[in-house]
Short mmCIF file of C-alpha atoms and ligand atoms in Angstrom, two decimals:
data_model
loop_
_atom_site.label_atom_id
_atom_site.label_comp_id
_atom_site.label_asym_id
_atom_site.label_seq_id
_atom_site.Cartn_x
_atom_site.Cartn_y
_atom_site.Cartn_z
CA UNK A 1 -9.29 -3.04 -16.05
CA UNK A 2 -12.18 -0.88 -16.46
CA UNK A 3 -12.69 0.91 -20.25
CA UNK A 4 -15.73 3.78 -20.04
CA UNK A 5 -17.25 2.04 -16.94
CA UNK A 6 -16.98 -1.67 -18.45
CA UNK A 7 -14.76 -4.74 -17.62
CA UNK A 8 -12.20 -5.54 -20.02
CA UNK A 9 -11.44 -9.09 -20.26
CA UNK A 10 -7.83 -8.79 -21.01
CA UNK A 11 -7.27 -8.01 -17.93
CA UNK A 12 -3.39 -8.78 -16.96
CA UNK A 13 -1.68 -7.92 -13.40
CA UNK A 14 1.48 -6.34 -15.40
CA UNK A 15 0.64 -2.64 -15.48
CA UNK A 16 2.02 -0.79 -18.69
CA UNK A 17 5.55 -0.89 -19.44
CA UNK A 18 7.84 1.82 -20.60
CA UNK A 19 10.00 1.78 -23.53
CA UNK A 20 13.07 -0.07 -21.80
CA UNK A 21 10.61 -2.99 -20.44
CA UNK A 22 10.42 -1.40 -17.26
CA UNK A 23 6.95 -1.65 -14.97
CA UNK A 24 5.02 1.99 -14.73
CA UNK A 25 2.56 2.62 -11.88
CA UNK A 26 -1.10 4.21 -12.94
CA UNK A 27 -1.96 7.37 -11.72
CA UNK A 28 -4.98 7.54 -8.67
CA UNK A 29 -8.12 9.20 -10.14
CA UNK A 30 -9.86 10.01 -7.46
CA UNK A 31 -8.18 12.73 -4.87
CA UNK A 32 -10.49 14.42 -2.92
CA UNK A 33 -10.06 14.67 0.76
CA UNK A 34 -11.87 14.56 3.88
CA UNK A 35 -10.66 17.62 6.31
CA UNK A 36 -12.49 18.70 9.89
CA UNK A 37 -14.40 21.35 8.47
CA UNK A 38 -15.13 20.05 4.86
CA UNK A 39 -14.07 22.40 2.92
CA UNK A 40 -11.45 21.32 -0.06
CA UNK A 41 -8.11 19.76 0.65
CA UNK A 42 -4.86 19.67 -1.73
CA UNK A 43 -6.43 18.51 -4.34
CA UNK A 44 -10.45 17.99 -5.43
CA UNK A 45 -13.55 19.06 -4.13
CA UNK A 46 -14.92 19.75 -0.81
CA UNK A 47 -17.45 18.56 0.88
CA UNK A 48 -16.42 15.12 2.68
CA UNK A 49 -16.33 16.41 6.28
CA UNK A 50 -14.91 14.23 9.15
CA UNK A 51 -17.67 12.43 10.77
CA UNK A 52 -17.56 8.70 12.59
CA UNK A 53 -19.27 6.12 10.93
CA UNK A 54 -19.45 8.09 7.35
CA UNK A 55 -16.35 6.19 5.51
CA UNK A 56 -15.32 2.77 4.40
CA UNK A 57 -12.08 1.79 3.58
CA UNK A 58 -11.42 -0.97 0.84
CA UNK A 59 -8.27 -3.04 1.00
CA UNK A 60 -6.25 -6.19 0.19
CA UNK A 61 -4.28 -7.46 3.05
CA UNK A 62 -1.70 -8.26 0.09
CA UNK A 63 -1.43 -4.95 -0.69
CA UNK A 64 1.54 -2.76 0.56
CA UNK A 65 -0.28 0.73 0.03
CA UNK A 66 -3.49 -0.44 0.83
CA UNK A 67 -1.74 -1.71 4.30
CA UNK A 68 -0.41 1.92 4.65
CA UNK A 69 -4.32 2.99 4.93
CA UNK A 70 -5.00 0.30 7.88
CA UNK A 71 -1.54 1.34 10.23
CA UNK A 72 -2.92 4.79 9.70
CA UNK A 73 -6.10 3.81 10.98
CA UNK A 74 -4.62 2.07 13.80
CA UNK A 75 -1.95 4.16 14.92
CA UNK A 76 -4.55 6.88 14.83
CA UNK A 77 -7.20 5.01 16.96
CA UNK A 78 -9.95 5.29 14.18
CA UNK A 79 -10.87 1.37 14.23
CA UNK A 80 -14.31 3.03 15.74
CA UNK A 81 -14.70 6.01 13.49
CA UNK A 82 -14.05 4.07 9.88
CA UNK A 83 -15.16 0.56 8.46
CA UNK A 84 -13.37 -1.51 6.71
CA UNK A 85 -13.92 -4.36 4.15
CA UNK A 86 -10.80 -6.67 3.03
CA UNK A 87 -11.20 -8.31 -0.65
CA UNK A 88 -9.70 -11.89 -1.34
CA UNK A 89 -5.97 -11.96 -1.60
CA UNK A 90 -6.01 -14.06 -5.23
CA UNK A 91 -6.46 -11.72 -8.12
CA UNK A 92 -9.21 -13.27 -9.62
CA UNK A 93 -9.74 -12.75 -14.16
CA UNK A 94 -12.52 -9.51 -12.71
CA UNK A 95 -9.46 -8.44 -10.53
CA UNK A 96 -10.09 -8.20 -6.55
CA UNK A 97 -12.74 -10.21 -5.74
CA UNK A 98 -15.13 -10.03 -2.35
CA UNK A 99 -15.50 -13.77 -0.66
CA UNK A 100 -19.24 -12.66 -0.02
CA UNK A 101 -21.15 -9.92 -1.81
CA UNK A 102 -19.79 -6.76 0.17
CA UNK A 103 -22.38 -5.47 2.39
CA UNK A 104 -22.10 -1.79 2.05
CA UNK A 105 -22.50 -1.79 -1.75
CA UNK A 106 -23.47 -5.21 -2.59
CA UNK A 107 -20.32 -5.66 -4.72
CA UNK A 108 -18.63 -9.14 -5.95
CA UNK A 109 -15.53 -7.49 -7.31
CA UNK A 110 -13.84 -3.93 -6.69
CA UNK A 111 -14.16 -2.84 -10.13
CA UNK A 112 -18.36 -2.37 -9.05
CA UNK A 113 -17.27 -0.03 -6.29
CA UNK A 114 -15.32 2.17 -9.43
CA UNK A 115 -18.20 1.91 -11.44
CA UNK A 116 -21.09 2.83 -8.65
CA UNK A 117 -18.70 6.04 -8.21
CA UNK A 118 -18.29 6.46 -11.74
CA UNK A 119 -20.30 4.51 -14.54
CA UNK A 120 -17.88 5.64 -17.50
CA UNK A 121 -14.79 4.95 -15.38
CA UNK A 122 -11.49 3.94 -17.11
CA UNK A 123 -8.64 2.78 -15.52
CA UNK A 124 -7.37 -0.16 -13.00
CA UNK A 125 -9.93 -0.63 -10.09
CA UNK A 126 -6.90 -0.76 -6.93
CA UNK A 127 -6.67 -1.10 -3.14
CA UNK A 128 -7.03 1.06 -1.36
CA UNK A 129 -9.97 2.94 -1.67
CA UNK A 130 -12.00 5.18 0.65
CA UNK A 131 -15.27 5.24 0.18
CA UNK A 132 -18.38 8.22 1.52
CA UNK A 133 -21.39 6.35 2.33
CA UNK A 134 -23.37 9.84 2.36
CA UNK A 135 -22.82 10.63 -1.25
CA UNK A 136 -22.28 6.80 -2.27
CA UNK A 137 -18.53 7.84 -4.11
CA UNK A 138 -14.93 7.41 -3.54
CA UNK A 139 -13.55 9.95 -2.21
CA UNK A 140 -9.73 9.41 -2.76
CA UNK A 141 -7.91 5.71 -4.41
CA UNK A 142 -4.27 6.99 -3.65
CA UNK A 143 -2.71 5.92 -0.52
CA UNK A 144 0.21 8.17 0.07
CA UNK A 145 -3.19 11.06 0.25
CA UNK A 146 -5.66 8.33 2.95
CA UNK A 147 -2.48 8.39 5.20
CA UNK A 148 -2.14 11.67 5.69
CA UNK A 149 -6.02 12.38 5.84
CA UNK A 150 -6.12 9.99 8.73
CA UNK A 151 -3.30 11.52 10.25
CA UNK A 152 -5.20 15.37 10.22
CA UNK A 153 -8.70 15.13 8.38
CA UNK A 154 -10.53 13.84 11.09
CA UNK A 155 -9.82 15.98 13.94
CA UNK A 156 -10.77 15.42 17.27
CA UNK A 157 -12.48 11.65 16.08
CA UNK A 158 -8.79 10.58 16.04
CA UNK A 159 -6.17 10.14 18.38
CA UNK A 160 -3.55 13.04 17.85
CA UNK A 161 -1.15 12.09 20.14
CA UNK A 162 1.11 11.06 17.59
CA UNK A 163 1.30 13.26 14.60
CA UNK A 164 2.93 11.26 11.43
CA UNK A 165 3.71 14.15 8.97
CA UNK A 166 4.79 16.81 12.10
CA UNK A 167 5.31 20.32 10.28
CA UNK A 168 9.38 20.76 11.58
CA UNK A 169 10.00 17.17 9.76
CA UNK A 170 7.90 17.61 6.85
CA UNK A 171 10.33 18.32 3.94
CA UNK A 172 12.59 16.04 5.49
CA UNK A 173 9.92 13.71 5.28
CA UNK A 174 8.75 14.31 1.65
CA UNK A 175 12.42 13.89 0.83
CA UNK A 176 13.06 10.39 2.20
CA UNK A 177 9.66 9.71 0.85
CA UNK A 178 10.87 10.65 -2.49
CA UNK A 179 13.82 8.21 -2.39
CA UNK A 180 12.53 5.34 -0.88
CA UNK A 181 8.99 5.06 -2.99
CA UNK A 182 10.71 4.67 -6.64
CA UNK A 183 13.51 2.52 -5.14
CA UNK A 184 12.79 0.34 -2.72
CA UNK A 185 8.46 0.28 -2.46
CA UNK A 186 7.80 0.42 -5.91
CA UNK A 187 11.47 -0.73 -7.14
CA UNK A 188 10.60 -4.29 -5.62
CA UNK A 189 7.35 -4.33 -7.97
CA UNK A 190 9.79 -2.75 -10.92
CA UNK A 191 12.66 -6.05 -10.38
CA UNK A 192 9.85 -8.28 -10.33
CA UNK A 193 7.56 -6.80 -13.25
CA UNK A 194 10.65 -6.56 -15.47
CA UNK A 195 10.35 -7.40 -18.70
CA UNK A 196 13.72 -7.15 -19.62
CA UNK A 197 17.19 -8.23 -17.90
CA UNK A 198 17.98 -4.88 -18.23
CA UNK A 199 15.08 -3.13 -16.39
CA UNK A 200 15.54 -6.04 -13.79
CA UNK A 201 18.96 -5.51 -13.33
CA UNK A 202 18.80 -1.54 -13.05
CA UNK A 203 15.81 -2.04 -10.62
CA UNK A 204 17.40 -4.90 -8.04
CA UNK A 205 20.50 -2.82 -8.06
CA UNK A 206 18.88 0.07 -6.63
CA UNK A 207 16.50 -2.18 -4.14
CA UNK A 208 19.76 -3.14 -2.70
CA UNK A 209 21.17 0.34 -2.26
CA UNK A 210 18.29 1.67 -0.76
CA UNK A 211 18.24 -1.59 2.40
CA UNK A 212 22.10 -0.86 2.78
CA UNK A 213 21.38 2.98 3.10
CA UNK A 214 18.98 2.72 5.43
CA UNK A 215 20.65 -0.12 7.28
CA UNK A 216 23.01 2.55 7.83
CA UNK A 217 20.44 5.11 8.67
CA UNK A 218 19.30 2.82 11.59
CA UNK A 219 22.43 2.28 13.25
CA UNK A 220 22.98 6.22 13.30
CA UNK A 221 19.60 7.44 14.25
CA UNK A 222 17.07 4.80 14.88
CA UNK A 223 14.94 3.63 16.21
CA UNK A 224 13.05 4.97 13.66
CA UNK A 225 13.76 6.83 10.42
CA UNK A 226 13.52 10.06 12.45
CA UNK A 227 15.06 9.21 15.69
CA UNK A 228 12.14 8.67 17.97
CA UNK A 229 9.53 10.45 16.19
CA UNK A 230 7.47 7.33 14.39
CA UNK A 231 5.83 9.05 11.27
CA UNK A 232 4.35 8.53 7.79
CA UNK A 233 7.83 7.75 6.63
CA UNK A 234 7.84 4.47 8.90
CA UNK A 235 4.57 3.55 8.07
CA UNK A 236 5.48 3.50 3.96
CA UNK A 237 8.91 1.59 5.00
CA UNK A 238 7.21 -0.73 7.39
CA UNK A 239 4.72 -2.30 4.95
CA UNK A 240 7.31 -3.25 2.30
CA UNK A 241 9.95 -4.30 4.75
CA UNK A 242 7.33 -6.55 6.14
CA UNK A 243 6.73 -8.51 2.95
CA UNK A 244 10.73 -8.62 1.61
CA UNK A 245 11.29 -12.11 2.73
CA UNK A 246 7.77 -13.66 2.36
CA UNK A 247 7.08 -12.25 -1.52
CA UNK A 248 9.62 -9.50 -2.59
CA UNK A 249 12.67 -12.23 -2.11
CA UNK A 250 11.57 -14.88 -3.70
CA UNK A 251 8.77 -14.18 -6.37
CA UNK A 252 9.97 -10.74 -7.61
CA UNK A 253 13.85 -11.92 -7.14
CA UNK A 254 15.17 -9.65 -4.68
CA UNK A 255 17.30 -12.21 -3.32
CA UNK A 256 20.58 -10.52 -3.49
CA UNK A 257 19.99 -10.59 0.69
CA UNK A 258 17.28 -11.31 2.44
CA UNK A 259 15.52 -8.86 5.15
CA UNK A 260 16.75 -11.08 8.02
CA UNK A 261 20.32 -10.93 6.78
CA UNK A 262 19.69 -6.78 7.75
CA UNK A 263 19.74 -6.48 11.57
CA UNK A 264 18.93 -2.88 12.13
CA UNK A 265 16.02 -3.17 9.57
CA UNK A 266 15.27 -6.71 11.26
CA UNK A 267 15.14 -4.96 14.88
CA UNK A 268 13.00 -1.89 12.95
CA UNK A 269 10.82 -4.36 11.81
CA UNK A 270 10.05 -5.85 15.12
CA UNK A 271 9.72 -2.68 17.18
CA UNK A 272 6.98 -1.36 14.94
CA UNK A 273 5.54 -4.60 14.84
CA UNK A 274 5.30 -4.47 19.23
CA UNK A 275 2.72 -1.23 18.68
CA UNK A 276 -0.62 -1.95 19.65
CA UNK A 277 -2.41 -2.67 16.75
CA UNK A 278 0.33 -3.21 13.57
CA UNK A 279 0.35 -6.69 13.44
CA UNK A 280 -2.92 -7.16 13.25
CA UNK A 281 -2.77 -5.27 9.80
CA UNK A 282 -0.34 -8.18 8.70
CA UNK A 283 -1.40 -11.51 7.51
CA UNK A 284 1.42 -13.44 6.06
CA UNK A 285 -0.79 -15.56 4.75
CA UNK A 286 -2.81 -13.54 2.35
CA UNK A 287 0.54 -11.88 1.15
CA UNK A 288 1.83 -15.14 0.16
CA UNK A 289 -1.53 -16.16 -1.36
CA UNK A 290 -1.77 -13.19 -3.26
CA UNK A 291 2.02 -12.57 -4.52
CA UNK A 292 1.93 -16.37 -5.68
CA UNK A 293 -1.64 -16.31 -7.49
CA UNK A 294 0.58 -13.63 -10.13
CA UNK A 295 0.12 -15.99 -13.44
CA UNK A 296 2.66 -13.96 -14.88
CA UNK A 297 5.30 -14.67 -12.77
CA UNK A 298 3.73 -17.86 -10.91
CA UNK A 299 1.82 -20.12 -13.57
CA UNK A 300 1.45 -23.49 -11.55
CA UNK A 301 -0.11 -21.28 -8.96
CA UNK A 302 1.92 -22.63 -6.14
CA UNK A 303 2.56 -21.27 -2.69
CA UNK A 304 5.92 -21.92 -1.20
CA UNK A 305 5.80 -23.08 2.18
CA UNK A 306 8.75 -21.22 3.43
CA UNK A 307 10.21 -18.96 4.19
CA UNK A 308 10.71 -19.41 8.22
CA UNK A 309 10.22 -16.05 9.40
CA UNK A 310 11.73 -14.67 12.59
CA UNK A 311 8.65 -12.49 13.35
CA UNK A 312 5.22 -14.15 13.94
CA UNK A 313 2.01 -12.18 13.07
CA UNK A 314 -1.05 -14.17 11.74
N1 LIG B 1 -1.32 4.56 -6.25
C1 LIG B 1 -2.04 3.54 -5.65
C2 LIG B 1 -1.55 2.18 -6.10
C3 LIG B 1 -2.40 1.09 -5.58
C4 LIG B 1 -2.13 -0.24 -6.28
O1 LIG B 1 -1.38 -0.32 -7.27
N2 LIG B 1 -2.76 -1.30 -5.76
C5 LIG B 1 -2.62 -2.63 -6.36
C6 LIG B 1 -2.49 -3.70 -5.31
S1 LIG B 1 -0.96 -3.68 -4.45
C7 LIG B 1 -3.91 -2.98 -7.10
O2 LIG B 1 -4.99 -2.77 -6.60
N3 LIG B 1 -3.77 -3.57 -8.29
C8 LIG B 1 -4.89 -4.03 -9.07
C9 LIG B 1 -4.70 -3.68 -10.53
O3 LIG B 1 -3.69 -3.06 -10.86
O4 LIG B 1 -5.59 -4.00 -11.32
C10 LIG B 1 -1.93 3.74 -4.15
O5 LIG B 1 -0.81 3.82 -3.62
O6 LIG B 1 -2.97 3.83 -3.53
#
């Protein structure tokens, strides 16, 4: 990680732990937000306005939140409007790496792009990150915040014809939000960062409840979490769900059931697949690159060559 804007060499994928062994999630430091007019969003400064060709996304295909950014960028029809560059999937001993030095800011590893925004930046240099070529900063690192700027920052530049955070669902959203991120996104990184039996036993258990309740879900109200209405909610679900059976099941032992053994959340999984432009987000093959390149859980550094999926994406 970065320490006042320098590399640390003891750089290890676990994050911090709490006190029962149990994986804990940094905090985003940059949260500014680009809106149609410019001025200030939630949270930050204003001042990043929505304009085509002004901002650069940053992403691992690995990554599950980073992923989020690119189906909002797709779903919204913004391919045109914002770039993208995609680092290696292997966590390299600088963190994410770039196979060629990154055009835009002539950067080998992420951590650069941190430090060119901030020289005396401390903290974990992550996927995703959006990135203002005007003022040569990030402008937000936090994924759950790029979605919904994508979905309304940008105005007539996107494609509104399907709203992901609609006002009449949004506390319904925030709510479902609110259960699935700490038990079923981040609860598969919790089962398989565990440090402890105990911390991997509390955080499997609840990985489990969450498929089976929204197995359930499915069969009352799908096809998506909301009926019809496809929204932010899907696209956090979605990204997960797509790695269970390739990483989640086998390196961070979730293997109480496997995804395909769920057939609402099987069929789910397909159906968002089938729109225009998802699976193109998708490669299976960095995922299991980059799960398996985890020293700390994979030492040998080998990639399984299963599993067989029943979905085929790139
Ligand atoms: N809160 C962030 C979390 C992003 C995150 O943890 N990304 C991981 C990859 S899946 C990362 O970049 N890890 C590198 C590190 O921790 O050094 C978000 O949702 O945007």
């Amino acid at each position: 990680m970065l320490v006042d804007g320098k590399w640390t060499a003891n750089w290890h994928p676990v994050q911090a732990t709490d006190n029962k062994g149990g994986f804990v999630r940094q905090i985003s430091g940059f949260r500014n937000w680009i809106t149609p007019s410019g001025d200030a969003g939630p949270t930050g400064e204003g001042g990043f306005e929505a304009e085509a060709g002004r901002y650069h996304l940053y992403v691992a295909l690995i990554c599950p939140w980073a992923s989020r950014t690119l189906i909002g960028r797709a779903l919204k029809k913004l391919e045109d409007v914002i770039s993208v560059s995609v680092v290696e999937p292997e966590l390299s001993d600088e963190g994410w790496r770039f196979a060629e030095p990154e055009a835009l800011n002539d950067a080998g590893y992420m951590h650069q792009i941190y430090t060119k925004a901030d020289p005396h930046y401390t903290g974990r240099a992550t996927v995703p990150v959006l990135w203002d070529k005007n003022r040569n900063t990030i402008v937000n690192n936090e994924s759950a915040d790029i979605l919904r700027m994508l979905n309304s920052g940008f105005g007539s530049l996107a494609d509104n014809a399907n709203d992901l955070y609609p006002q009449d669902l949004r506390s319904e959203i925030d709510a479902l939000n609110e259960r699935i991120y700490p038990r079923l996104n981040n609860g598969v990184y919790r089962t398989g960062f565990a440090t402890t039996q105990v911390a991997y036993e509390e955080a499997f258990t609840e990985v489990f409840q969450m498929l089976d309740e929204l197995e359930a879900r499915l069969a009352d109200r799908g096809p998506y979490l909301f009926s019809d209405r496809l929204t932010e909610a899907d696209v956090r679900l979605f990204v997960t769900l797509v790695r269970f059976d390739a990483a989640y099941n086998g390196l961070f032992k979730c293997n109480l059931r496997r995804l395909a053994d769920y057939a609402n959340l099987s069929r789910y999984l397909e159906n968002i697949l089938a729109i225009p432009g998802i699976a193109k987000t998708v490669s299976i093959d960095h995922i299991k690159r980059g799960y398996y390149s985890i020293k700390a859980l994979n030492p040998t550094g080998i990639v399984p060559v299963g599993p067989q999926l029943p979905f085929s994406v790139a």
